[in-house]
Amino acid sequence: MVIVMQQGASAKQIAAIVSRVEAMGYHAHLVQGEERTIIGVIGDDRPIDRTQFETLDGVDKTIPVLKPFKMASRDMHAPSTQVALDGVKIGGPQIIIMAGPCSVETREQIIETAIAVKEAGAQALRGGAFKPRSSPYSFQGLGEEG
């Protein structure tokens, strides 16, 4: 179960919920976001009556999480940031396909790649200019001749 605290819930209200969860024999996983705090109840929480938390000060709602991987569940994380790119929302519920070269070398190369990417149905073109994970002694692009 995930307990979603009200926006602006006090530290005292949050601590009271965490204490109550732990007193019941569960582990409380606290996630403090920019706008609100959520508390994950870790353990088999099916026997818990959720209404006992929903009526407490500072609690907005509870969400049952019946998935086996509660910590990786989207319910345990704050909403994703969404960025609009020419009418396409990146970070939303849709899968966005971005494609392009690992290293942009020439104007012609990127234009040709952009056409192919668009024809293949991708929504965005990406291209690398510098790869910080690469060794400075490995390939560094074509430089002036490129």
PDB file of C-alpha atoms in Angstrom:
ATOM      1  CA  MET A   1       0.000   0.000   0.000  1.00  0.00           C
ATOM      2  CA  VAL A   2       1.088   3.553  -0.654  1.00  0.00           C
ATOM      3  CA  ILE A   3      -0.036   6.330   1.670  1.00  0.00           C
ATOM      4  CA  VAL A   4      -0.129   9.686  -0.122  1.00  0.00           C
ATOM      5  CA  MET A   5       0.224  12.615   2.241  1.00  0.00           C
ATOM      6  CA  GLN A   6      -1.543  15.917   1.641  1.00  0.00           C
ATOM      7  CA  GLN A   7       0.470  18.685   0.069  1.00  0.00           C
ATOM      8  CA  GLY A   8       2.029  20.600   2.950  1.00  0.00           C
ATOM      9  CA  ALA A   9       1.682  17.759   5.482  1.00  0.00           C
ATOM     10  CA  SER A  10       3.800  18.520   8.542  1.00  0.00           C
ATOM     11  CA  ALA A  11       6.838  16.530   9.640  1.00  0.00           C
ATOM     12  CA  LYS A  12       4.887  15.581  12.784  1.00  0.00           C
ATOM     13  CA  GLN A  13       1.980  14.171  10.720  1.00  0.00           C
ATOM     14  CA  ILE A  14       4.380  12.202   8.512  1.00  0.00           C
ATOM     15  CA  ALA A  15       6.257  10.836  11.544  1.00  0.00           C
ATOM     16  CA  ALA A  16       2.956   9.736  13.121  1.00  0.00           C
ATOM     17  CA  ILE A  17       2.053   7.720  10.017  1.00  0.00           C
ATOM     18  CA  VAL A  18       5.533   6.154   9.821  1.00  0.00           C
ATOM     19  CA  SER A  19       5.336   5.210  13.522  1.00  0.00           C
ATOM     20  CA  ARG A  20       1.913   3.644  13.072  1.00  0.00           C
ATOM     21  CA  VAL A  21       3.055   1.604  10.051  1.00  0.00           C
ATOM     22  CA  GLU A  22       6.120   0.338  11.921  1.00  0.00           C
ATOM     23  CA  ALA A  23       4.081  -0.420  15.070  1.00  0.00           C
ATOM     24  CA  MET A  24       1.978  -2.747  12.909  1.00  0.00           C
ATOM     25  CA  GLY A  25       5.129  -4.697  11.986  1.00  0.00           C
ATOM     26  CA  TYR A  26       5.683  -3.249   8.518  1.00  0.00           C
ATOM     27  CA  HIS A  27       8.560  -1.236   7.100  1.00  0.00           C
ATOM     28  CA  ALA A  28       7.731   2.337   6.076  1.00  0.00           C
ATOM     29  CA  HIS A  29       9.557   3.608   2.984  1.00  0.00           C
ATOM     30  CA  LEU A  30       9.442   7.398   2.908  1.00  0.00           C
ATOM     31  CA  VAL A  31       9.644   9.209  -0.445  1.00  0.00           C
ATOM     32  CA  GLN A  32       9.679  12.988  -0.172  1.00  0.00           C
ATOM     33  CA  GLY A  33       8.933  14.711  -3.463  1.00  0.00           C
ATOM     34  CA  GLU A  34       8.959  18.400  -4.271  1.00  0.00           C
ATOM     35  CA  GLU A  35       5.203  18.721  -3.847  1.00  0.00           C
ATOM     36  CA  ARG A  36       4.146  15.875  -1.584  1.00  0.00           C
ATOM     37  CA  THR A  37       5.353  12.932   0.445  1.00  0.00           C
ATOM     38  CA  ILE A  38       4.373   9.306   0.021  1.00  0.00           C
ATOM     39  CA  ILE A  39       4.927   6.430   2.408  1.00  0.00           C
ATOM     40  CA  GLY A  40       5.250   2.918   1.041  1.00  0.00           C
ATOM     41  CA  VAL A  41       4.090   0.152   3.371  1.00  0.00           C
ATOM     42  CA  ILE A  42       6.506  -2.704   2.744  1.00  0.00           C
ATOM     43  CA  GLY A  43       5.304  -6.205   3.549  1.00  0.00           C
ATOM     44  CA  ASP A  44       2.125  -8.177   2.907  1.00  0.00           C
ATOM     45  CA  ASP A  45      -0.289  -5.381   3.691  1.00  0.00           C
ATOM     46  CA  ARG A  46      -3.448  -7.117   2.453  1.00  0.00           C
ATOM     47  CA  PRO A  47      -4.812  -7.534   6.005  1.00  0.00           C
ATOM     48  CA  ILE A  48      -4.624  -3.764   6.655  1.00  0.00           C
ATOM     49  CA  ASP A  49      -7.870  -1.802   6.590  1.00  0.00           C
ATOM     50  CA  ARG A  50      -6.806   1.219   4.525  1.00  0.00           C
ATOM     51  CA  THR A  51      -9.502   3.447   6.021  1.00  0.00           C
ATOM     52  CA  GLN A  52      -7.602   3.555   9.327  1.00  0.00           C
ATOM     53  CA  PHE A  53      -4.962   5.641   7.540  1.00  0.00           C
ATOM     54  CA  GLU A  54      -7.276   7.646   5.285  1.00  0.00           C
ATOM     55  CA  THR A  55      -8.903   9.350   8.283  1.00  0.00           C
ATOM     56  CA  LEU A  56      -5.629  10.489   9.878  1.00  0.00           C
ATOM     57  CA  ASP A  57      -4.420  14.091   9.788  1.00  0.00           C
ATOM     58  CA  GLY A  58      -2.258  14.875   6.788  1.00  0.00           C
ATOM     59  CA  VAL A  59      -3.286  11.831   4.718  1.00  0.00           C
ATOM     60  CA  ASP A  60      -4.690  12.531   1.256  1.00  0.00           C
ATOM     61  CA  LYS A  61      -5.398   8.956   0.151  1.00  0.00           C
ATOM     62  CA  THR A  62      -4.144   5.387   0.167  1.00  0.00           C
ATOM     63  CA  ILE A  63      -3.420   3.309  -2.907  1.00  0.00           C
ATOM     64  CA  PRO A  64      -3.313  -0.486  -2.801  1.00  0.00           C
ATOM     65  CA  VAL A  65      -0.284  -1.942  -4.559  1.00  0.00           C
ATOM     66  CA  LEU A  66      -0.820  -5.584  -5.343  1.00  0.00           C
ATOM     67  CA  LYS A  67       2.160  -5.877  -7.647  1.00  0.00           C
ATOM     68  CA  PRO A  68       5.027  -8.117  -6.543  1.00  0.00           C
ATOM     69  CA  PHE A  69       7.622  -5.372  -7.173  1.00  0.00           C
ATOM     70  CA  LYS A  70       6.209  -2.590  -5.005  1.00  0.00           C
ATOM     71  CA  MET A  71       9.457  -0.612  -4.760  1.00  0.00           C
ATOM     72  CA  ALA A  72       9.771  -0.467  -8.564  1.00  0.00           C
ATOM     73  CA  SER A  73       6.087   0.339  -9.031  1.00  0.00           C
ATOM     74  CA  ARG A  74       5.184   3.718 -10.529  1.00  0.00           C
ATOM     75  CA  ASP A  75       2.893   4.092  -7.498  1.00  0.00           C
ATOM     76  CA  MET A  76       5.996   4.539  -5.318  1.00  0.00           C
ATOM     77  CA  HIS A  77       7.325   7.495  -7.298  1.00  0.00           C
ATOM     78  CA  ALA A  78       6.227  11.046  -7.826  1.00  0.00           C
ATOM     79  CA  PRO A  79       4.605  11.809 -11.179  1.00  0.00           C
ATOM     80  CA  SER A  80       6.995  11.995 -14.105  1.00  0.00           C
ATOM     81  CA  THR A  81       8.139  15.294 -15.481  1.00  0.00           C
ATOM     82  CA  GLN A  82       6.712  15.900 -18.931  1.00  0.00           C
ATOM     83  CA  VAL A  83       8.427  17.987 -21.583  1.00  0.00           C
ATOM     84  CA  ALA A  84       6.609  19.111 -24.730  1.00  0.00           C
ATOM     85  CA  LEU A  85       8.610  18.786 -27.942  1.00  0.00           C
ATOM     86  CA  ASP A  86       6.735  20.108 -30.959  1.00  0.00           C
ATOM     87  CA  GLY A  87       3.432  18.662 -29.734  1.00  0.00           C
ATOM     88  CA  VAL A  88       4.903  15.381 -28.447  1.00  0.00           C
ATOM     89  CA  LYS A  89       4.908  14.890 -24.658  1.00  0.00           C
ATOM     90  CA  ILE A  90       8.082  13.200 -23.489  1.00  0.00           C
ATOM     91  CA  GLY A  91       7.706  11.589 -20.070  1.00  0.00           C
ATOM     92  CA  GLY A  92       3.995  10.896 -20.433  1.00  0.00           C
ATOM     93  CA  PRO A  93       2.245   7.537 -20.753  1.00  0.00           C
ATOM     94  CA  GLN A  94       3.107   7.103 -24.448  1.00  0.00           C
ATOM     95  CA  ILE A  95       6.330   5.524 -25.658  1.00  0.00           C
ATOM     96  CA  ILE A  96       8.354   8.036 -27.651  1.00  0.00           C
ATOM     97  CA  ILE A  97      10.762   6.804 -30.297  1.00  0.00           C
ATOM     98  CA  MET A  98      13.919   8.894 -30.748  1.00  0.00           C
ATOM     99  CA  ALA A  99      16.584   7.901 -33.205  1.00  0.00           C
ATOM    100  CA  GLY A 100      19.715   9.315 -34.726  1.00  0.00           C
ATOM    101  CA  PRO A 101      23.450   8.915 -35.067  1.00  0.00           C
ATOM    102  CA  CYS A 102      25.812   8.321 -32.189  1.00  0.00           C
ATOM    103  CA  SER A 103      28.043  11.043 -33.560  1.00  0.00           C
ATOM    104  CA  VAL A 104      26.954  13.894 -35.863  1.00  0.00           C
ATOM    105  CA  GLU A 105      29.710  14.383 -38.416  1.00  0.00           C
ATOM    106  CA  THR A 106      28.266  16.361 -41.335  1.00  0.00           C
ATOM    107  CA  ARG A 107      25.222  18.435 -42.245  1.00  0.00           C
ATOM    108  CA  GLU A 108      24.385  16.006 -45.041  1.00  0.00           C
ATOM    109  CA  GLN A 109      24.604  13.038 -42.666  1.00  0.00           C
ATOM    110  CA  ILE A 110      22.177  14.522 -40.140  1.00  0.00           C
ATOM    111  CA  ILE A 111      19.681  15.636 -42.818  1.00  0.00           C
ATOM    112  CA  GLU A 112      19.743  12.186 -44.433  1.00  0.00           C
ATOM    113  CA  THR A 113      19.341  10.574 -41.014  1.00  0.00           C
ATOM    114  CA  ALA A 114      16.469  12.933 -40.096  1.00  0.00           C
ATOM    115  CA  ILE A 115      14.573  11.951 -43.237  1.00  0.00           C
ATOM    116  CA  ALA A 116      15.081   8.240 -42.524  1.00  0.00           C
ATOM    117  CA  VAL A 117      14.086   8.654 -38.860  1.00  0.00           C
ATOM    118  CA  LYS A 118      10.874  10.483 -39.802  1.00  0.00           C
ATOM    119  CA  GLU A 119       9.993   7.915 -42.496  1.00  0.00           C
ATOM    120  CA  ALA A 120      10.509   5.132 -39.940  1.00  0.00           C
ATOM    121  CA  GLY A 121       7.896   6.740 -37.670  1.00  0.00           C
ATOM    122  CA  ALA A 122      10.040   8.163 -34.880  1.00  0.00           C
ATOM    123  CA  GLN A 123       8.817  11.319 -33.159  1.00  0.00           C
ATOM    124  CA  ALA A 124      12.219  12.867 -32.442  1.00  0.00           C
ATOM    125  CA  LEU A 125      15.712  13.097 -33.870  1.00  0.00           C
ATOM    126  CA  ARG A 126      18.693  12.835 -31.530  1.00  0.00           C
ATOM    127  CA  GLY A 127      22.364  13.126 -32.243  1.00  0.00           C
ATOM    128  CA  GLY A 128      25.493  12.874 -30.169  1.00  0.00           C
ATOM    129  CA  ALA A 129      28.235  15.468 -30.136  1.00  0.00           C
ATOM    130  CA  PHE A 130      30.317  14.398 -27.145  1.00  0.00           C
ATOM    131  CA  LYS A 131      30.296  11.167 -25.171  1.00  0.00           C
ATOM    132  CA  PRO A 132      31.769  11.809 -21.716  1.00  0.00           C
ATOM    133  CA  ARG A 133      32.009   8.091 -20.970  1.00  0.00           C
ATOM    134  CA  SER A 134      34.452   7.650 -23.885  1.00  0.00           C
ATOM    135  CA  SER A 135      38.151   7.740 -23.296  1.00  0.00           C
ATOM    136  CA  PRO A 136      39.812  10.938 -24.540  1.00  0.00           C
ATOM    137  CA  TYR A 137      42.176   8.660 -26.452  1.00  0.00           C
ATOM    138  CA  SER A 138      39.426   6.904 -28.419  1.00  0.00           C
ATOM    139  CA  PHE A 139      37.769   8.199 -31.581  1.00  0.00           C
ATOM    140  CA  GLN A 140      37.041  11.915 -31.151  1.00  0.00           C
ATOM    141  CA  GLY A 141      35.099  12.549 -34.325  1.00  0.00           C
ATOM    142  CA  LEU A 142      36.422  13.789 -37.637  1.00  0.00           C
ATOM    143  CA  GLY A 143      37.417  17.197 -36.264  1.00  0.00           C
ATOM    144  CA  GLU A 144      38.196  19.921 -38.832  1.00  0.00           C
ATOM    145  CA  GLU A 145      37.974  17.543 -41.800  1.00  0.00           C
ATOM    146  CA  GLY A 146      34.422  16.519 -40.787  1.00  0.00           C
TER     147      GLY A 146
END
